[in-house]
CSV table of C-alpha atoms in Angstrom, one decimal:
chain,number,residue,atom,x,y,z
A,295,MET,CA,-22.5,-25.9,7.8
A,296,PRO,CA,-19.8,-28.6,8.5
A,297,GLN,CA,-18.0,-27.8,5.2
A,298,GLY,CA,-18.0,-24.1,6.0
A,299,LYS,CA,-16.6,-24.8,9.5
A,300,LEU,CA,-13.9,-27.0,8.0
A,301,LEU,CA,-12.9,-24.3,5.5
A,302,TRP,CA,-13.0,-21.6,8.3
A,303,LYS,CA,-10.7,-23.8,10.5
A,304,ALA,CA,-8.2,-24.3,7.7
A,305,VAL,CA,-8.1,-20.6,6.7
A,306,ARG,CA,-8.0,-19.4,10.3
A,307,LYS,CA,-4.9,-21.5,10.9
A,308,MET,CA,-3.2,-19.8,8.0
A,309,ALA,CA,-4.3,-16.4,9.3
A,310,THR,CA,-2.1,-16.8,12.4
A,311,LEU,CA,1.1,-16.8,10.4
A,312,ALA,CA,2.4,-13.3,11.4
A,313,ARG,CA,4.3,-11.2,8.9
A,314,GLN,CA,3.3,-13.6,6.1
A,315,VAL,CA,0.6,-13.3,3.5
A,316,LEU,CA,-2.4,-14.0,5.7
A,317,ILE,CA,-5.6,-15.6,4.4
A,318,ARG,CA,-9.0,-14.8,5.9
A,319,LEU,CA,-12.4,-16.2,5.1
A,320,PHE,CA,-15.1,-13.5,5.6
A,321,SER,CA,-18.0,-15.4,4.1
A,322,PRO,CA,-18.7,-19.0,2.8
A,323,VAL,CA,-17.3,-18.1,-0.6
A,324,SER,CA,-15.2,-14.9,-0.4
A,325,VAL,CA,-11.5,-15.2,0.2
A,326,ARG,CA,-9.4,-12.2,1.0
A,327,SER,CA,-5.7,-11.6,1.4
A,328,THR,CA,-4.1,-9.3,3.9
A,329,CYS,CA,-0.5,-8.2,4.5
A,330,CYS,CA,0.6,-7.6,8.1
A,331,ARG,CA,4.1,-6.5,7.3
A,332,CYS,CA,3.2,-3.0,8.6
A,333,LEU,CA,0.8,-1.9,11.4
A,334,SER,CA,-2.0,-1.0,9.0
A,335,THR,CA,-4.0,-3.8,7.5
A,336,ARG,CA,-4.8,-3.8,3.8
A,337,LEU,CA,-7.3,-6.3,2.4
A,338,ALA,CA,-7.6,-7.4,-1.2
A,339,GLU,CA,-10.2,-9.7,-2.7
A,340,VAL,CA,-8.6,-12.9,-4.0
A,341,GLY,CA,-11.5,-15.0,-5.2
A,342,VAL,CA,-13.9,-17.8,-4.4
A,343,LEU,CA,-12.7,-20.7,-2.3
A,344,GLU,CA,-13.5,-24.2,-3.7
A,345,THR,CA,-13.8,-27.5,-2.0
A,346,PRO,CA,-10.4,-29.3,-1.9
A,347,ARG,CA,-10.2,-32.4,-4.0
A,348,GLU,CA,-9.7,-35.8,-2.5
A,349,HIS,CA,-6.4,-37.7,-2.8
A,350,GLY,CA,-6.0,-39.3,-6.2
A,351,LYS,CA,-8.0,-36.5,-8.0
A,352,ALA,CA,-5.3,-34.3,-9.5
A,353,TYR,CA,-5.6,-30.5,-10.0
A,354,GLU,CA,-5.1,-29.4,-13.6
A,355,THR,CA,-2.7,-26.9,-15.1
A,356,GLY,CA,-4.0,-23.4,-14.4
A,357,GLN,CA,-5.6,-24.2,-11.0
A,358,LEU,CA,-5.3,-21.3,-8.6
A,359,PHE,CA,-4.6,-22.1,-4.9
A,360,LEU,CA,-3.6,-20.8,-1.5
A,361,HIS,CA,-0.8,-22.7,0.2
A,362,LYS,CA,-2.2,-24.2,3.4
A,363,ILE,CA,1.0,-23.8,5.4
A,364,PHE,CA,2.9,-20.8,3.9
A,365,GLY,CA,-0.2,-18.8,2.9
A,366,TYR,CA,1.0,-17.7,-0.5
A,367,ARG,CA,-1.1,-17.4,-3.7
A,368,GLY,CA,0.0,-19.7,-6.5
A,369,ILE,CA,-1.0,-21.5,-9.7
A,370,VAL,CA,-0.4,-25.1,-10.8
A,371,LEU,CA,1.9,-25.7,-13.8
A,372,PHE,CA,1.8,-29.5,-13.9
A,373,PRO,CA,1.5,-32.4,-11.5
A,374,TRP,CA,4.1,-35.0,-10.5
A,375,LEU,CA,3.6,-38.5,-9.1
A,376,ALA,CA,6.3,-39.1,-6.4
A,377,ARG,CA,7.2,-41.9,-4.2
A,378,VAL,CA,6.9,-40.9,-0.5
A,379,TYR,CA,9.0,-42.7,2.0
A,380,ASP,CA,7.5,-41.9,5.4
A,381,ARG,CA,9.3,-43.3,8.4
A,382,ASP,CA,6.5,-42.2,10.7
A,383,VAL,CA,4.1,-44.5,8.9
A,384,ALA,CA,6.7,-47.3,8.9
A,385,THR,CA,7.2,-46.9,12.6
A,386,LYS,CA,3.5,-47.1,13.4
A,387,THR,CA,3.3,-50.2,11.2
A,388,GLU,CA,6.1,-51.8,13.1
A,389,GLU,CA,4.5,-51.0,16.5
A,390,ARG,CA,1.3,-52.7,15.4
A,391,SER,CA,3.3,-55.8,14.2
A,392,LEU,CA,5.8,-56.4,17.1
A,393,ASP,CA,5.7,-60.2,16.3
A,394,ASP,CA,6.8,-59.6,12.7
A,395,GLN,CA,10.5,-60.5,12.6
A,396,THR,CA,11.0,-59.1,9.0
A,397,THR,CA,10.5,-55.4,9.9
A,398,SER,CA,13.6,-53.2,9.3
A,399,VAL,CA,12.3,-49.6,9.6
A,400,GLY,CA,15.8,-48.2,9.8
A,401,LYS,CA,16.9,-49.8,6.5
A,402,GLU,CA,13.8,-50.3,4.3
A,403,VAL,CA,10.7,-48.1,4.1
A,404,LYS,CA,8.0,-48.9,1.6
A,405,GLY,CA,7.2,-45.9,-0.6
A,406,ARG,CA,3.7,-44.9,-1.6
A,407,ASN,CA,2.5,-42.8,-4.6
A,408,HIS,CA,1.6,-39.3,-3.8
A,409,LEU,CA,0.6,-36.2,-5.9
A,410,TYR,CA,2.8,-33.2,-5.9
A,411,TYR,CA,2.7,-30.1,-8.1
A,412,GLN,CA,5.1,-27.7,-9.8
A,413,VAL,CA,3.7,-24.3,-9.1
A,414,LEU,CA,4.3,-20.6,-9.6
A,415,ILE,CA,4.3,-18.3,-6.5
A,416,ASP,CA,2.8,-14.9,-6.7
A,417,ALA,CA,5.7,-12.4,-6.5
A,418,ARG,CA,3.7,-10.2,-4.2
A,419,ASP,CA,3.7,-12.9,-1.6
A,420,CYS,CA,7.4,-14.0,-1.9
A,421,PRO,CA,8.8,-11.4,0.7
A,422,HIS,CA,6.4,-12.6,3.4
A,423,ILE,CA,6.8,-16.4,3.4
A,424,ARG,CA,9.3,-18.6,5.3
A,425,ALA,CA,10.5,-20.5,2.3
A,426,GLN,CA,13.3,-19.8,-0.3
A,427,THR,CA,11.7,-18.7,-3.5
A,428,GLU,CA,14.8,-19.5,-5.5
A,429,ALA,CA,14.7,-23.2,-4.6
A,430,VAL,CA,14.7,-24.5,-8.2
A,431,THR,CA,18.2,-24.3,-9.5
A,432,PHE,CA,20.0,-25.6,-12.6
A,433,LEU,CA,23.6,-26.2,-13.6
A,434,GLY,CA,24.9,-23.5,-15.8
A,435,ASN,CA,27.1,-23.8,-18.9
A,436,GLN,CA,29.3,-26.9,-19.2
A,437,GLU,CA,32.5,-25.0,-19.1
A,438,ASN,CA,32.0,-24.0,-15.4
A,439,SER,CA,30.8,-26.8,-13.2
A,440,ARG,CA,30.1,-24.4,-10.3
A,441,ALA,CA,27.8,-22.1,-12.3
A,442,LEU,CA,24.3,-22.4,-11.0
A,443,TYR,CA,21.3,-20.3,-12.0
A,444,ALA,CA,17.9,-20.1,-10.2
A,445,ILE,CA,14.4,-19.5,-11.3
A,446,PRO,CA,12.6,-17.5,-8.6
A,447,GLY,CA,9.1,-18.2,-7.5
A,448,LEU,CA,8.9,-21.9,-8.3
A,449,ASP,CA,7.9,-24.5,-5.7
A,450,TYR,CA,6.8,-28.1,-5.3
A,451,VAL,CA,3.6,-28.5,-3.3
A,452,ALA,CA,1.9,-31.6,-1.9
A,453,HIS,CA,-1.7,-32.3,-2.9
A,454,GLU,CA,-3.0,-31.8,0.6
A,455,ASP,CA,-1.4,-28.4,0.9
A,456,LEU,CA,-3.4,-26.8,-1.8
A,457,LEU,CA,-6.6,-24.8,-1.1
A,458,PRO,CA,-8.1,-24.2,-4.5
A,459,TYR,CA,-10.0,-21.1,-5.5
A,460,THR,CA,-11.3,-19.3,-8.6
A,461,THR,CA,-11.3,-15.7,-9.7
A,462,GLU,CA,-12.5,-13.5,-12.5
A,463,GLU,CA,-9.1,-11.8,-12.9
A,464,ARG,CA,-7.3,-12.5,-16.2
A,465,THR,CA,-3.9,-12.2,-14.5
A,466,PRO,CA,-4.4,-13.3,-10.9
A,467,ILE,CA,-0.7,-14.2,-10.3
A,468,GLN,CA,2.1,-11.8,-10.7
A,469,HIS,CA,5.2,-13.7,-12.0
A,470,GLU,CA,7.4,-13.0,-14.9
A,471,LEU,CA,6.6,-16.5,-16.3
A,472,PHE,CA,2.8,-16.3,-16.0
A,473,ASP,CA,2.1,-14.9,-19.4
A,474,LYS,CA,4.8,-16.9,-21.0
A,475,PHE,CA,3.5,-20.2,-19.7
A,476,LEU,CA,-0.3,-19.7,-19.4
A,477,MET,CA,-3.1,-18.0,-21.3
A,478,HIS,CA,-6.6,-17.1,-20.2
A,479,ASP,CA,-9.5,-19.0,-21.6
A,480,PRO,CA,-12.9,-18.4,-20.0
A,481,GLU,CA,-14.4,-21.5,-21.7
A,482,THR,CA,-12.2,-23.9,-19.8
A,483,ASN,CA,-12.1,-24.9,-16.1
A,484,PRO,CA,-9.8,-23.8,-14.7
A,485,PRO,CA,-9.8,-20.8,-17.1
A,486,PHE,CA,-6.1,-20.8,-17.7
A,487,MET,CA,-4.4,-23.1,-20.2
A,488,ALA,CA,-0.8,-24.1,-20.8
A,489,ARG,CA,0.9,-22.4,-23.7
A,490,GLU,CA,3.3,-24.4,-25.9
A,491,THR,CA,6.2,-22.7,-24.2
A,492,LEU,CA,5.3,-24.3,-20.9
A,493,ARG,CA,5.2,-27.8,-22.5
A,494,ALA,CA,8.5,-27.2,-24.3
A,495,TRP,CA,10.1,-25.8,-21.1
A,496,GLN,CA,8.9,-28.9,-19.1
A,497,GLU,CA,10.1,-31.3,-21.8
A,498,LYS,CA,13.5,-29.6,-22.1
A,499,ASN,CA,14.2,-29.4,-18.3
A,500,HIS,CA,12.4,-32.5,-17.3
A,501,PRO,CA,15.5,-34.3,-15.9
A,502,TRP,CA,16.3,-31.6,-13.4
A,503,LEU,CA,12.8,-30.6,-12.6
A,504,GLN,CA,11.6,-34.1,-11.9
A,505,LEU,CA,10.3,-34.9,-8.4
A,506,SER,CA,10.5,-38.6,-7.9
A,507,ASP,CA,11.3,-39.3,-4.2
A,508,VAL,CA,10.1,-37.7,-1.0
A,509,HIS,CA,11.5,-38.6,2.5
A,510,ARG,CA,9.8,-37.8,5.8
A,511,GLU,CA,10.5,-38.4,9.5
A,512,THR,CA,9.3,-36.8,12.7
A,513,THR,CA,11.2,-36.3,16.0
A,514,GLU,CA,9.4,-34.8,19.0
A,515,ASN,CA,6.8,-33.2,16.8
A,516,ILE,CA,9.3,-31.7,14.3
A,517,ARG,CA,8.6,-33.2,10.9
A,518,VAL,CA,11.4,-33.1,8.4
A,519,THR,CA,10.7,-33.6,4.7
A,520,VAL,CA,13.5,-33.9,2.2
A,521,ILE,CA,13.2,-33.9,-1.6
A,522,PRO,CA,16.4,-34.6,-3.6
A,523,PHE,CA,16.8,-33.6,-7.2
A,524,TYR,CA,19.6,-34.7,-9.6
A,525,MET,CA,21.0,-31.7,-11.5
A,526,GLY,CA,23.5,-33.3,-13.8
A,527,CYS,CA,27.2,-34.1,-14.3
A,528,ARG,CA,30.0,-31.7,-15.2
A,529,GLU,CA,33.6,-32.3,-15.9
A,530,ALA,CA,36.1,-30.5,-13.6
A,531,GLN,CA,39.8,-31.1,-13.7
A,532,GLN,CA,39.5,-34.3,-15.7
A,533,THR,CA,37.0,-35.7,-13.1
A,534,ASN,CA,33.3,-36.0,-13.4
A,535,VAL,CA,31.4,-34.1,-10.7
A,536,PHE,CA,27.7,-35.1,-10.1
A,537,TRP,CA,25.4,-32.4,-8.6
A,538,TRP,CA,22.2,-32.6,-6.6
A,539,ARG,CA,20.0,-30.1,-4.9
A,540,TYR,CA,17.8,-31.0,-2.0
A,541,CYS,CA,14.8,-29.1,-0.6
A,542,VAL,CA,14.1,-29.4,3.2
A,543,ARG,CA,11.0,-28.5,5.0
A,544,LEU,CA,10.8,-28.4,8.8
A,545,GLU,CA,7.3,-28.2,10.4
A,546,ASN,CA,6.4,-28.0,14.1
A,547,THR,CA,3.3,-30.1,14.6
A,548,GLY,CA,3.2,-29.6,18.3
A,549,LYS,CA,2.7,-26.6,20.7
A,550,GLU,CA,6.2,-26.2,22.1
A,551,THR,CA,8.4,-23.6,20.4
A,552,VAL,CA,11.9,-24.7,19.3
A,553,GLN,CA,14.7,-23.1,17.4
A,554,LEU,CA,17.1,-24.8,15.0
A,555,ARG,CA,20.7,-24.2,16.2
A,556,GLU,CA,23.0,-26.6,14.4
A,557,ARG,CA,23.1,-29.0,11.5
A,558,HIS,CA,25.0,-32.3,11.3
A,559,TRP,CA,25.2,-34.0,7.9
A,560,ARG,CA,26.8,-37.3,6.9
A,561,ILE,CA,27.4,-37.7,3.2
A,562,PHE,CA,28.5,-41.0,1.8
A,563,SER,CA,29.7,-41.4,-1.8
A,564,LEU,CA,29.8,-44.5,-3.9
A,565,SER,CA,33.5,-43.8,-4.3
A,566,GLY,CA,33.9,-44.9,-0.7
A,567,THR,CA,34.2,-41.5,1.0
A,568,LEU,CA,32.2,-40.4,4.1
A,569,GLU,CA,32.1,-36.7,4.8
A,570,THR,CA,30.8,-35.0,7.9
A,571,VAL,CA,29.5,-31.5,7.8
A,572,ARG,CA,28.6,-29.5,11.0
A,573,GLY,CA,27.6,-25.9,11.2
A,574,ARG,CA,25.4,-23.3,12.8
A,575,GLY,CA,21.8,-23.1,11.5
A,576,VAL,CA,20.8,-23.6,7.9
A,577,VAL,CA,21.4,-21.2,4.9
A,578,GLY,CA,22.6,-18.6,7.4
A,579,GLN,CA,19.5,-18.7,9.5
A,580,GLU,CA,18.4,-20.3,12.8
A,581,PRO,CA,14.7,-20.4,12.3
A,582,ILE,CA,12.2,-20.5,15.2
A,583,LEU,CA,9.3,-23.0,14.7
A,584,SER,CA,6.3,-22.0,16.8
A,585,ALA,CA,2.5,-22.6,16.8
A,586,GLU,CA,2.2,-19.2,15.0
A,587,GLN,CA,5.0,-19.8,12.5
A,588,PRO,CA,5.3,-23.6,12.3
A,589,ALA,CA,7.2,-24.1,9.1
A,590,PHE,CA,10.4,-23.2,7.3
A,591,GLN,CA,11.7,-24.4,4.0
A,592,TYR,CA,15.1,-24.1,2.3
A,593,SER,CA,17.2,-25.7,-0.3
A,594,SER,CA,20.9,-26.5,-0.7
A,595,HIS,CA,23.3,-28.4,-3.0
A,596,VAL,CA,25.8,-31.2,-2.8
A,597,SER,CA,28.3,-32.6,-5.3
A,598,LEU,CA,30.0,-36.0,-5.4
A,599,GLN,CA,32.7,-37.5,-7.6
A,600,ALA,CA,30.6,-40.6,-8.0
A,601,PRO,CA,27.2,-41.2,-9.7
A,602,SER,CA,25.4,-42.0,-6.4
A,603,GLY,CA,25.5,-41.8,-2.7
A,604,HIS,CA,23.5,-41.2,0.5
A,605,MET,CA,22.9,-38.4,2.9
A,606,TRP,CA,21.4,-38.3,6.4
A,607,GLY,CA,21.9,-36.4,9.7
A,608,THR,CA,20.4,-34.4,12.5
A,609,TYR,CA,19.3,-30.9,13.4
A,610,LYS,CA,20.0,-29.7,16.9
A,611,MET,CA,16.7,-28.1,18.1
A,612,GLU,CA,16.7,-25.9,21.3
A,613,ARG,CA,13.6,-25.5,23.5
A,614,ARG,CA,12.7,-22.2,25.3
A,615,ASP,CA,14.0,-23.6,28.6
A,616,GLY,CA,17.5,-24.1,27.0
A,617,THR,CA,17.3,-27.8,26.7
A,618,SER,CA,17.9,-29.4,23.3
A,619,PHE,CA,17.4,-32.6,21.3
A,620,ASP,CA,18.5,-34.0,18.0
A,621,CYS,CA,15.9,-34.0,15.2
A,622,LYS,CA,16.5,-36.8,12.7
A,623,ILE,CA,17.0,-36.0,9.0
A,624,PRO,CA,15.6,-39.0,7.1
A,625,PRO,CA,18.3,-40.8,5.0
A,626,PHE,CA,17.9,-40.3,1.3
A,627,SER,CA,19.6,-41.5,-1.8
A,628,LEU,CA,21.5,-39.4,-4.3
A,629,GLU,CA,21.0,-41.1,-7.6
A,630,SER,CA,22.2,-39.9,-11.0
A,631,LYS,CA,19.8,-40.1,-14.0
A,632,SER,CA,20.0,-40.1,-17.7
A,633,ASP,CA,19.9,-36.6,-19.2
A,634,ASP,CA,17.3,-37.6,-21.7
A,635,THR,CA,13.7,-36.3,-21.4
A,636,GLY,CA,11.9,-39.6,-21.5
A,637,SER,CA,9.1,-40.3,-19.0
A,638,SER,CA,9.6,-42.3,-15.9
A,639,PRO,CA,7.3,-44.6,-13.9
A,640,HIS,CA,6.9,-42.0,-11.1
A,641,GLY,CA,7.5,-38.8,-13.0
A,642,PHE,CA,5.5,-36.2,-14.9
A,643,LEU,CA,1.8,-36.9,-15.2
A,644,GLY,CA,1.0,-34.6,-18.1
A,645,ASN,CA,-1.8,-32.1,-18.3
């Protein structure tokens, strides 16, 4: 069947991610998970694969899924509506409209609405995926502006990266917040409902959880996606310090293997300062992006003594033959927000 072939193709792609949680489809409906961390292969039944939803049809709280790129098991907590600024789309539009004198791809890129989801990652899969599982961080107490604390096993996932499935397990995801946030209800679809604690947690932490802008750009088949988050303001030495975190995903969409060797950031603050940051790799690693392991995701933090600024830069990528090229990091704004929990035009969608 065409649909079965399509599902097989998608799952087979994930199954090539060595030393990750690999997903294999053994029948039109049965999904199994296998861990290849050791030489022996252990299979465990996961559930029944469903047909992915079209864009615009959001998944509900409690939807189980497999991550199409990283291969982990997860569950949807709630959806976000973000504005995606894709320079690849803007460039193609410009190429089709060479006579249009108003194009300015480098400065202005039109955003489009896109569904993302706040999700829990199965703790059993965390050691095997090429993504930081402590990516969601918050500012600590107000007396120490440098104090950060992280919630492990949270992620933001684009709509097209979810492969939905169902299961009869009452606790299909192992995470310390699963039972606190969700409860099993066989009468609903999906059969997991949000507890009041999840709604209260989302409302309380809305300003620092909110995903509003996503920036993308591709250089020589290396797609870089950046999502900035405002974390809040703290007073330090009689000066206000504004904090942001930013999540970066690198994905090799081609066949040639490359390795990230260096990073080069430019950070502009509204106060008028321009900082340059150079260094080896990212978060202490120099990840290799290949056809077998095409993606890597990490997060970091930046602080400014001004309520807004901009960041942009490049990654130095090295090919197997020793040659290298600069991969563009799309420019993105660092904007401070009110600390209230009110809704925003492109924020939380609700359940």
